[in-house]
CSV table of C-alpha atoms and ligand atoms in Angstrom, one decimal:
chain,number,residue,atom,x,y,z
A,46,MET,CA,6.3,3.3,21.1
A,47,ASN,CA,6.6,4.1,24.8
A,48,ALA,CA,4.9,1.8,27.4
A,49,ARG,CA,1.4,3.2,27.0
A,50,LYS,CA,-1.5,3.7,29.4
A,51,GLU,CA,-3.8,0.7,29.7
A,52,HIS,CA,-6.9,2.8,29.3
A,53,PRO,CA,-5.9,5.9,27.5
A,54,PHE,CA,-9.5,6.9,26.7
A,55,GLN,CA,-10.8,6.7,30.2
A,56,GLY,CA,-12.8,9.8,31.0
A,57,TRP,CA,-13.6,10.5,27.3
A,58,GLY,CA,-17.2,9.6,27.7
A,59,LEU,CA,-17.0,6.5,25.6
A,60,LYS,CA,-18.7,3.2,26.5
A,61,ASN,CA,-15.8,1.0,25.9
A,62,THR,CA,-12.3,2.2,26.6
A,63,ASP,CA,-10.5,-1.1,26.1
A,64,ARG,CA,-7.7,-1.1,23.6
A,65,PRO,CA,-7.8,-1.0,20.7
A,66,LEU,CA,-10.4,1.8,20.3
A,67,VAL,CA,-12.1,1.2,17.0
A,68,ILE,CA,-13.6,3.9,14.8
A,69,ALA,CA,-15.2,2.7,11.6
A,70,GLY,CA,-17.5,3.9,8.9
A,71,PRO,CA,-17.3,5.1,5.3
A,72,CYS,CA,-14.8,7.4,3.9
A,73,SER,CA,-17.7,9.7,2.9
A,74,ALA,CA,-21.3,9.9,3.9
A,75,GLU,CA,-23.0,9.4,0.5
A,76,THR,CA,-26.7,8.8,1.1
A,77,GLU,CA,-28.9,8.4,4.2
A,78,GLY,CA,-29.4,4.7,3.3
A,79,GLN,CA,-25.7,4.0,3.0
A,80,VAL,CA,-24.9,5.8,6.3
A,81,MET,CA,-27.7,3.9,8.2
A,82,GLU,CA,-26.9,0.5,6.5
A,83,THR,CA,-23.2,0.8,7.4
A,84,ALA,CA,-23.8,2.0,10.9
A,85,ARG,CA,-26.3,-0.8,11.6
A,86,ALA,CA,-23.9,-3.5,10.4
A,87,LEU,CA,-21.1,-2.0,12.6
A,88,LYS,CA,-23.3,-1.7,15.6
A,89,GLU,CA,-24.1,-5.4,15.3
A,90,GLN,CA,-20.4,-6.0,15.7
A,91,ASN,CA,-20.2,-3.9,18.8
A,92,ILE,CA,-18.4,-1.0,17.1
A,93,GLU,CA,-19.4,2.0,19.1
A,94,ILE,CA,-17.8,4.9,17.2
A,95,PHE,CA,-19.0,5.7,13.7
A,96,ARG,CA,-16.9,7.8,11.2
A,97,ALA,CA,-18.1,9.5,8.0
A,98,GLY,CA,-16.5,12.3,6.0
A,99,ILE,CA,-19.0,15.1,5.4
A,100,TRP,CA,-16.6,17.5,3.8
A,101,LYS,CA,-13.9,15.9,1.8
A,102,PRO,CA,-10.7,17.7,0.9
A,103,ARG,CA,-9.8,16.1,-2.5
A,104,THR,CA,-6.5,16.3,-4.2
A,105,ARG,CA,-8.0,17.2,-7.6
A,106,PRO,CA,-11.1,19.4,-8.4
A,107,ASN,CA,-14.2,17.8,-9.9
A,108,SER,CA,-14.1,14.8,-7.6
A,109,PHE,CA,-16.8,14.3,-5.0
A,110,GLU,CA,-16.2,16.8,-2.3
A,111,GLY,CA,-18.6,15.5,0.3
A,112,ILE,CA,-22.3,15.7,0.8
A,113,GLY,CA,-22.0,18.7,3.2
A,114,SER,CA,-24.1,19.7,6.2
A,115,LYS,CA,-27.2,17.6,5.2
A,116,GLY,CA,-25.1,14.5,6.0
A,117,LEU,CA,-24.9,15.7,9.7
A,118,ILE,CA,-28.7,15.0,10.0
A,119,TRP,CA,-27.9,11.4,9.0
A,120,LEU,CA,-25.2,11.2,11.7
A,121,LYS,CA,-27.8,12.4,14.2
A,122,ARG,CA,-29.9,9.5,13.2
A,123,VAL,CA,-27.0,7.1,13.8
A,124,GLN,CA,-26.6,8.6,17.3
A,125,SER,CA,-30.3,8.6,18.3
A,126,GLU,CA,-31.4,5.3,16.7
A,127,LEU,CA,-28.3,3.2,17.3
A,128,GLY,CA,-26.7,4.9,20.3
A,129,MET,CA,-23.4,5.2,18.6
A,130,LYS,CA,-20.9,8.0,18.9
A,131,VAL,CA,-20.4,9.8,15.6
A,132,SER,CA,-17.2,11.5,14.3
A,133,THR,CA,-16.3,13.5,11.3
A,134,GLU,CA,-13.5,15.6,9.8
A,135,VAL,CA,-13.4,19.4,10.1
A,136,ALA,CA,-11.1,21.4,7.8
A,137,ASN,CA,-12.2,25.0,8.7
A,138,VAL,CA,-14.1,27.1,11.2
A,139,LYS,CA,-17.4,26.7,9.4
A,140,HIS,CA,-17.1,22.9,9.6
A,141,VAL,CA,-16.4,23.2,13.4
A,142,TYR,CA,-19.5,25.3,14.0
A,143,GLU,CA,-21.7,23.0,11.8
A,144,ALA,CA,-20.4,19.8,13.5
A,145,LEU,CA,-20.9,21.3,16.9
A,146,LYS,CA,-24.4,22.6,16.0
A,147,PHE,CA,-25.4,19.0,15.0
A,148,GLY,CA,-23.9,17.5,18.1
A,149,VAL,CA,-21.1,15.5,16.5
A,150,ASP,CA,-19.4,13.6,19.4
A,151,ILE,CA,-15.8,13.5,18.1
A,152,ILE,CA,-14.0,15.5,15.4
A,153,TRP,CA,-10.7,14.9,13.6
A,154,ILE,CA,-8.5,17.3,11.6
A,155,GLY,CA,-7.3,15.8,8.3
A,156,ALA,CA,-3.7,15.6,7.0
A,157,ARG,CA,-4.0,18.4,4.6
A,158,THR,CA,-5.3,20.8,7.3
A,159,SER,CA,-2.8,19.8,10.1
A,160,ALA,CA,0.0,20.8,7.6
A,161,ASN,CA,-1.3,24.4,7.7
A,162,PRO,CA,-0.6,26.3,10.9
A,163,PHE,CA,-3.0,29.2,10.1
A,164,ALA,CA,-5.9,26.8,9.4
A,165,MET,CA,-5.0,24.9,12.6
A,166,GLN,CA,-5.0,28.0,14.7
A,167,GLU,CA,-8.4,29.1,13.4
A,168,ILE,CA,-9.8,25.7,14.1
A,169,ALA,CA,-8.2,25.8,17.6
A,170,ASP,CA,-9.7,29.2,18.3
A,171,ALA,CA,-13.2,27.9,17.2
A,172,LEU,CA,-12.8,25.1,19.7
A,173,LYS,CA,-12.2,27.3,22.8
A,174,GLY,CA,-14.5,26.2,25.5
A,175,VAL,CA,-15.5,23.0,23.7
A,176,ASP,CA,-14.8,19.7,25.4
A,177,ILE,CA,-15.3,17.0,22.9
A,178,PRO,CA,-12.5,14.6,21.8
A,179,VAL,CA,-10.4,16.0,19.0
A,180,PHE,CA,-8.0,13.8,16.9
A,181,VAL,CA,-5.2,15.4,14.9
A,182,LYS,CA,-4.0,13.4,11.8
A,183,ASN,CA,-0.4,13.6,10.9
A,184,PRO,CA,0.4,16.3,8.3
A,185,VAL,CA,0.8,15.0,4.7
A,186,ASN,CA,4.5,15.8,4.9
A,187,PRO,CA,6.8,13.8,7.2
A,188,ASP,CA,7.4,16.6,9.8
A,189,VAL,CA,7.0,15.6,13.4
A,190,ASP,CA,7.3,19.2,14.6
A,191,LEU,CA,4.5,20.3,12.4
A,192,TRP,CA,2.3,17.5,13.8
A,193,ILE,CA,3.3,18.4,17.4
A,194,GLY,CA,2.6,22.1,16.6
A,195,ALA,CA,-0.9,21.2,15.3
A,196,ILE,CA,-1.6,19.3,18.5
A,197,GLU,CA,-0.2,22.1,20.7
A,198,ARG,CA,-2.6,24.5,19.1
A,199,ILE,CA,-5.5,22.3,20.1
A,200,ILE,CA,-4.1,21.9,23.6
A,201,GLY,CA,-3.7,25.7,23.7
A,202,ALA,CA,-7.5,26.0,23.1
A,203,GLY,CA,-8.1,24.2,26.3
A,204,VAL,CA,-9.4,21.0,24.8
A,205,SER,CA,-8.6,18.2,27.2
A,206,LYS,CA,-9.3,15.0,25.2
A,207,ILE,CA,-6.8,15.0,22.3
A,208,GLY,CA,-5.5,12.1,20.3
A,209,ALA,CA,-3.3,11.7,17.3
A,210,ILE,CA,-4.0,9.7,14.1
A,211,HIS,CA,-1.2,8.2,12.1
A,212,ARG,CA,-2.3,8.0,8.4
A,213,GLY,CA,1.1,7.9,6.6
A,214,PHE,CA,3.0,10.5,4.5
A,215,SER,CA,2.7,11.3,0.9
A,216,SER,CA,5.7,10.9,-1.3
A,217,PHE,CA,6.6,11.3,-5.0
A,218,GLU,CA,8.4,7.9,-4.9
A,219,ARG,CA,6.3,4.9,-5.7
A,220,HIS,CA,5.6,2.6,-2.8
A,221,SER,CA,3.5,-0.4,-2.3
A,222,TYR,CA,1.3,1.6,0.1
A,223,ARG,CA,-0.6,4.8,-0.8
A,224,ASN,CA,1.1,6.8,2.0
A,225,ILE,CA,4.5,5.7,3.4
A,226,PRO,CA,4.0,4.9,7.1
A,227,GLN,CA,7.4,6.1,8.4
A,228,TRP,CA,6.7,4.4,11.7
A,229,GLN,CA,9.6,6.3,13.3
A,230,ILE,CA,7.6,9.5,13.1
A,231,PRO,CA,4.6,8.4,15.2
A,232,ILE,CA,7.1,6.7,17.6
A,233,GLU,CA,8.9,10.0,18.0
A,234,LEU,CA,5.6,11.8,18.5
A,235,SER,CA,4.7,9.4,21.2
A,236,ARG,CA,8.1,9.8,22.9
A,237,ARG,CA,7.7,13.6,22.9
A,238,MET,CA,4.0,13.6,23.9
A,239,PRO,CA,3.5,10.4,25.9
A,240,ASP,CA,0.1,11.5,27.2
A,241,ILE,CA,-1.5,11.8,23.7
A,242,PRO,CA,-3.1,8.5,22.7
A,243,ILE,CA,-2.3,7.5,19.2
A,244,ILE,CA,-4.5,5.5,16.7
A,245,CYS,CA,-3.6,4.2,13.3
A,246,ASP,CA,-5.5,4.8,10.1
A,247,PRO,CA,-4.5,1.7,8.0
A,248,SER,CA,-7.0,2.7,5.3
A,249,HIS,CA,-5.2,5.8,4.2
A,250,ILE,CA,-1.7,4.3,4.8
A,251,GLY,CA,-2.5,1.2,2.7
A,252,GLY,CA,-4.7,2.6,0.0
A,253,ARG,CA,-5.9,-0.9,-0.8
A,254,ARG,CA,-7.8,-3.4,1.3
A,255,GLU,CA,-5.4,-6.3,0.9
A,256,VAL,CA,-2.8,-4.6,3.1
A,257,LEU,CA,-5.0,-3.4,5.9
A,258,GLN,CA,-4.5,-6.4,8.1
A,259,GLU,CA,-0.7,-6.3,8.1
A,260,ILE,CA,-0.7,-2.6,8.8
A,261,SER,CA,-3.2,-2.9,11.7
A,262,GLN,CA,-1.2,-5.8,13.2
A,263,LYS,CA,2.0,-3.7,13.0
A,264,ALA,CA,0.1,-0.9,14.8
A,265,MET,CA,-0.9,-3.3,17.5
A,266,ASP,CA,2.7,-4.6,17.8
A,267,LEU,CA,3.8,-1.0,18.4
A,268,ASN,CA,1.1,-0.6,21.1
A,269,TYR,CA,-1.1,1.9,19.3
A,270,ASP,CA,-4.2,2.7,21.2
A,271,GLY,CA,-6.7,2.2,18.4
A,272,LEU,CA,-7.6,2.0,14.8
A,273,ILE,CA,-9.8,4.1,12.4
A,274,ILE,CA,-10.8,2.0,9.4
A,275,GLU,CA,-13.0,2.9,6.4
A,276,THR,CA,-16.0,0.7,6.0
A,277,HIS,CA,-18.6,0.6,3.2
A,278,PRO,CA,-21.4,-2.0,2.5
A,279,ARG,CA,-20.3,-2.1,-1.1
A,280,PRO,CA,-16.7,-0.8,-1.2
A,281,ASP,CA,-16.3,-0.9,-5.0
A,282,GLU,CA,-19.2,1.5,-5.4
A,283,ALA,CA,-17.9,4.0,-2.9
A,284,TRP,CA,-17.9,7.6,-4.1
A,285,SER,CA,-14.4,8.1,-2.6
A,286,ASP,CA,-11.5,5.8,-1.6
A,287,ALA,CA,-13.2,2.7,-3.1
A,288,ARG,CA,-10.1,0.5,-3.2
A,289,GLN,CA,-9.3,0.8,0.5
A,290,GLN,CA,-12.7,0.3,2.1
A,291,LEU,CA,-13.8,-2.9,3.8
A,292,THR,CA,-17.3,-4.4,4.2
A,293,PRO,CA,-18.4,-4.4,7.9
A,294,LYS,CA,-18.0,-8.2,7.7
A,295,SER,CA,-14.3,-8.0,6.5
A,296,LEU,CA,-13.7,-5.4,9.2
A,297,ASN,CA,-14.9,-7.9,11.8
A,298,GLN,CA,-12.6,-10.6,10.4
A,299,LEU,CA,-9.7,-8.2,10.4
A,300,LEU,CA,-10.3,-7.2,14.1
A,301,ASN,CA,-10.6,-10.8,15.1
A,302,SER,CA,-7.3,-11.7,13.4
A,303,LEU,CA,-5.3,-9.2,15.4
A,304,SER,CA,-2.9,-10.5,18.1
A,305,LEU,CA,-2.9,-8.0,20.9
A,306,ARG,CA,0.2,-7.6,22.9
A,307,LYS,CA,0.1,-6.7,26.6
A,308,VAL,CA,0.9,-3.1,27.2
A,309,ASN,CA,3.1,-3.7,30.2
A,310,ALA,CA,4.3,-7.2,30.8
A,311,GLN,CA,5.0,-7.8,34.5
A,312,ASP,CA,6.5,-11.3,34.3
A,313,PRO,CA,10.1,-10.9,35.8
A,314,ASN,CA,11.5,-13.5,33.5
A,315,PHE,CA,10.1,-11.8,30.5
A,316,LEU,CA,11.6,-8.5,31.7
A,317,LEU,CA,15.0,-10.1,32.3
A,318,VAL,CA,15.3,-11.5,28.8
A,319,LEU,CA,14.0,-8.3,27.3
A,320,ASP,CA,16.5,-6.4,29.2
A,321,GLU,CA,19.3,-8.6,27.9
A,322,LEU,CA,18.2,-8.1,24.4
A,323,ARG,CA,17.9,-4.4,24.8
A,324,THR,CA,21.5,-4.2,26.2
A,325,LYS,CA,22.6,-6.0,23.0
A,326,ILE,CA,20.7,-3.4,20.9
A,327,ASP,CA,22.3,-0.6,22.9
A,328,GLN,CA,25.8,-2.0,22.2
A,329,PHE,CA,25.1,-2.3,18.5
A,330,ASP,CA,23.8,1.2,18.4
A,331,GLU,CA,27.0,2.4,20.0
A,332,ALA,CA,29.1,0.5,17.4
A,333,ILE,CA,27.0,2.0,14.6
A,334,LEU,CA,27.7,5.5,16.0
A,335,GLU,CA,31.4,4.8,16.2
A,336,ILE,CA,31.6,3.6,12.6
A,337,LEU,CA,29.5,6.6,11.4
A,338,GLU,CA,31.9,8.9,13.1
A,339,LYS,CA,34.9,7.2,11.5
A,340,ARG,CA,33.3,7.2,8.1
A,341,MET,CA,32.5,10.9,8.3
A,342,GLU,CA,36.1,11.7,9.2
A,343,VAL,CA,37.2,9.9,6.0
A,344,ALA,CA,34.6,11.8,4.0
A,345,GLU,CA,36.0,15.0,5.4
A,346,GLN,CA,39.5,14.0,4.4
A,347,ILE,CA,38.2,13.3,0.8
A,348,GLY,CA,36.6,16.8,0.9
A,349,VAL,CA,39.9,18.4,1.7
A,350,TYR,CA,41.7,16.4,-1.0
A,351,LYS,CA,39.1,17.2,-3.7
A,352,LYS,CA,39.4,20.9,-2.7
A,353,GLU,CA,43.1,20.9,-3.1
A,354,ASN,CA,42.8,19.3,-6.5
A,355,ASN,CA,39.8,21.4,-7.6
A,356,ILE,CA,37.5,18.3,-8.2
A,357,SER,CA,33.7,18.6,-7.9
A,358,ILE,CA,32.1,17.0,-4.8
A,359,LEU,CA,29.4,15.0,-6.4
A,360,GLN,CA,30.7,12.1,-8.5
A,361,PRO,CA,27.5,10.4,-9.7
A,362,SER,CA,29.3,7.3,-11.0
A,363,ARG,CA,31.0,6.7,-7.6
A,364,TRP,CA,27.6,7.1,-5.8
A,365,GLN,CA,26.0,4.7,-8.2
A,366,GLU,CA,28.8,2.2,-7.6
A,367,ILE,CA,28.3,2.5,-3.8
A,368,ILE,CA,24.6,2.1,-3.9
A,369,ASN,CA,24.7,-0.9,-6.2
A,370,LYS,CA,27.4,-2.6,-4.1
A,371,THR,CA,25.7,-2.0,-0.8
A,372,LEU,CA,22.2,-3.1,-2.0
A,373,GLN,CA,23.7,-6.3,-3.3
A,374,LYS,CA,25.7,-7.0,-0.1
A,375,GLY,CA,22.7,-6.0,2.0
A,376,LYS,CA,20.6,-8.6,0.1
A,377,ASN,CA,23.1,-11.3,0.8
A,378,ARG,CA,22.7,-10.4,4.5
A,379,SER,CA,18.9,-10.4,4.3
A,380,LEU,CA,18.7,-6.6,4.7
A,381,SER,CA,15.9,-5.0,2.7
A,382,ASN,CA,16.6,-2.7,-0.2
A,383,GLU,CA,14.4,-0.1,1.6
A,384,LEU,CA,16.7,-0.1,4.7
A,385,ILE,CA,20.0,-0.1,2.8
A,386,GLY,CA,18.7,2.5,0.3
A,387,GLN,CA,17.6,4.9,3.0
A,388,VAL,CA,20.6,4.4,5.3
A,389,PHE,CA,23.1,4.9,2.6
A,390,LYS,CA,21.3,7.8,1.0
A,391,ALA,CA,21.3,9.5,4.3
A,392,ILE,CA,25.0,8.8,4.9
A,393,HIS,CA,25.9,9.9,1.4
A,394,GLN,CA,23.9,13.2,1.8
A,395,GLU,CA,25.7,13.9,5.1
A,396,SER,CA,29.1,13.4,3.4
A,397,ILE,CA,28.1,15.7,0.6
A,398,ASN,CA,27.0,18.4,3.2
A,399,LYS,CA,30.3,18.1,5.0
A,400,GLN,CA,32.4,18.2,1.8
A,401,THR,CA,30.4,21.3,0.6
A,402,ARG,CA,31.1,23.0,3.8
A,403,ILE,CA,34.8,22.3,3.3
A,404,MET,CA,34.8,23.5,-0.3
A,405,ASN,CA,33.2,26.8,0.7
A,406,GLU,CA,35.5,27.4,3.7
A,407,LYS,CA,37.6,30.4,3.1
A,408,VAL,CA,41.3,29.7,3.9
X,229,PEP,C1,-10.3,10.6,5.7
X,229,PEP,O1,-10.1,10.2,6.8
X,229,PEP,O2,-11.2,10.3,4.9
X,229,PEP,C2,-9.3,11.5,5.1
X,229,PEP,C3,-9.6,12.4,4.1
X,229,PEP,O3,-8.1,11.3,5.6
X,229,PEP,P1,-6.7,12.1,5.4
X,229,PEP,O4,-6.8,13.5,6.0
X,229,PEP,O5,-5.8,11.2,6.2
X,229,PEP,O6,-6.3,12.1,4.0
X,230,MN,MN1,-10.9,8.4,2.8
């Protein structure tokens, strides 16, 4: 993540603009009692921004799809009785109008909606002339341009307070988290849009409460500007996302456990050592590029050879042999299966692409 602004939320009309910004509250507003009980407990811990889903885009039908507009009256109570800012998700134009009518302070656009350019444009059009903060979650699929495009549509509507929320990416492959974080994607977003603050949603990345601390710490290590964390007074009884919600008390413990890194270290000695280490990294990156170039040249030679001998490109047994060998060797060098698997899959795919091109070239 780039060196980030020290107070990215200055001018957003929030009480506390220190990092990390914390947004907390239940996945869904369920009852007036649950909303008020959660908000009171959070307020006691100086959390100033409350979240609650009013409309819930669920993967399968016949699950709880949100309490609907009547929940907005409960959010109004949270605002007026506790002085907290309230936030909710909007997924269509009707939601935008309802949320604005009830004076919601902050809105966010969910991962299923940010993946849909038409829906994003309609929401952006409905936001013309509105100046509340708007957060855009990453789309469900790992496409940084789609995420940037969604943010650009909101910028195009003239909204000036825009943030991004990283909530991970869905995948068919099983993973220890519910949604794979793919940290390189938010890092790339930040590189391309350095003025957009970015917060992490460890709840939807992790999918279970045991891993929320490690994900939140990782986000802090990467200089994220804040966290949005699902909180419920009795998580196991929650009507949605029960496994990933924390009690307000556990949220407090989690926040207290985080080590916060300085955004910009000024100490010249620190900078000197960092610079040396970065020079080393740059040299290794150079060496990796050189090796990749050489490997691809050999892959091309193999492609030509296969063509001359009329042999098919994909030889599954050879690929299996490479992956087994590299995983084992990687392990001996303390390189994770995840890293080696991904790197070699990508290299292998590129070799196949090159060889396919060669096969199809007309001579
Ligand atoms: C949510 O924040 O409750 C939610 C539905 O998130 P996402 O859009 O990230 O799935
Ligand atoms: Mn949720």
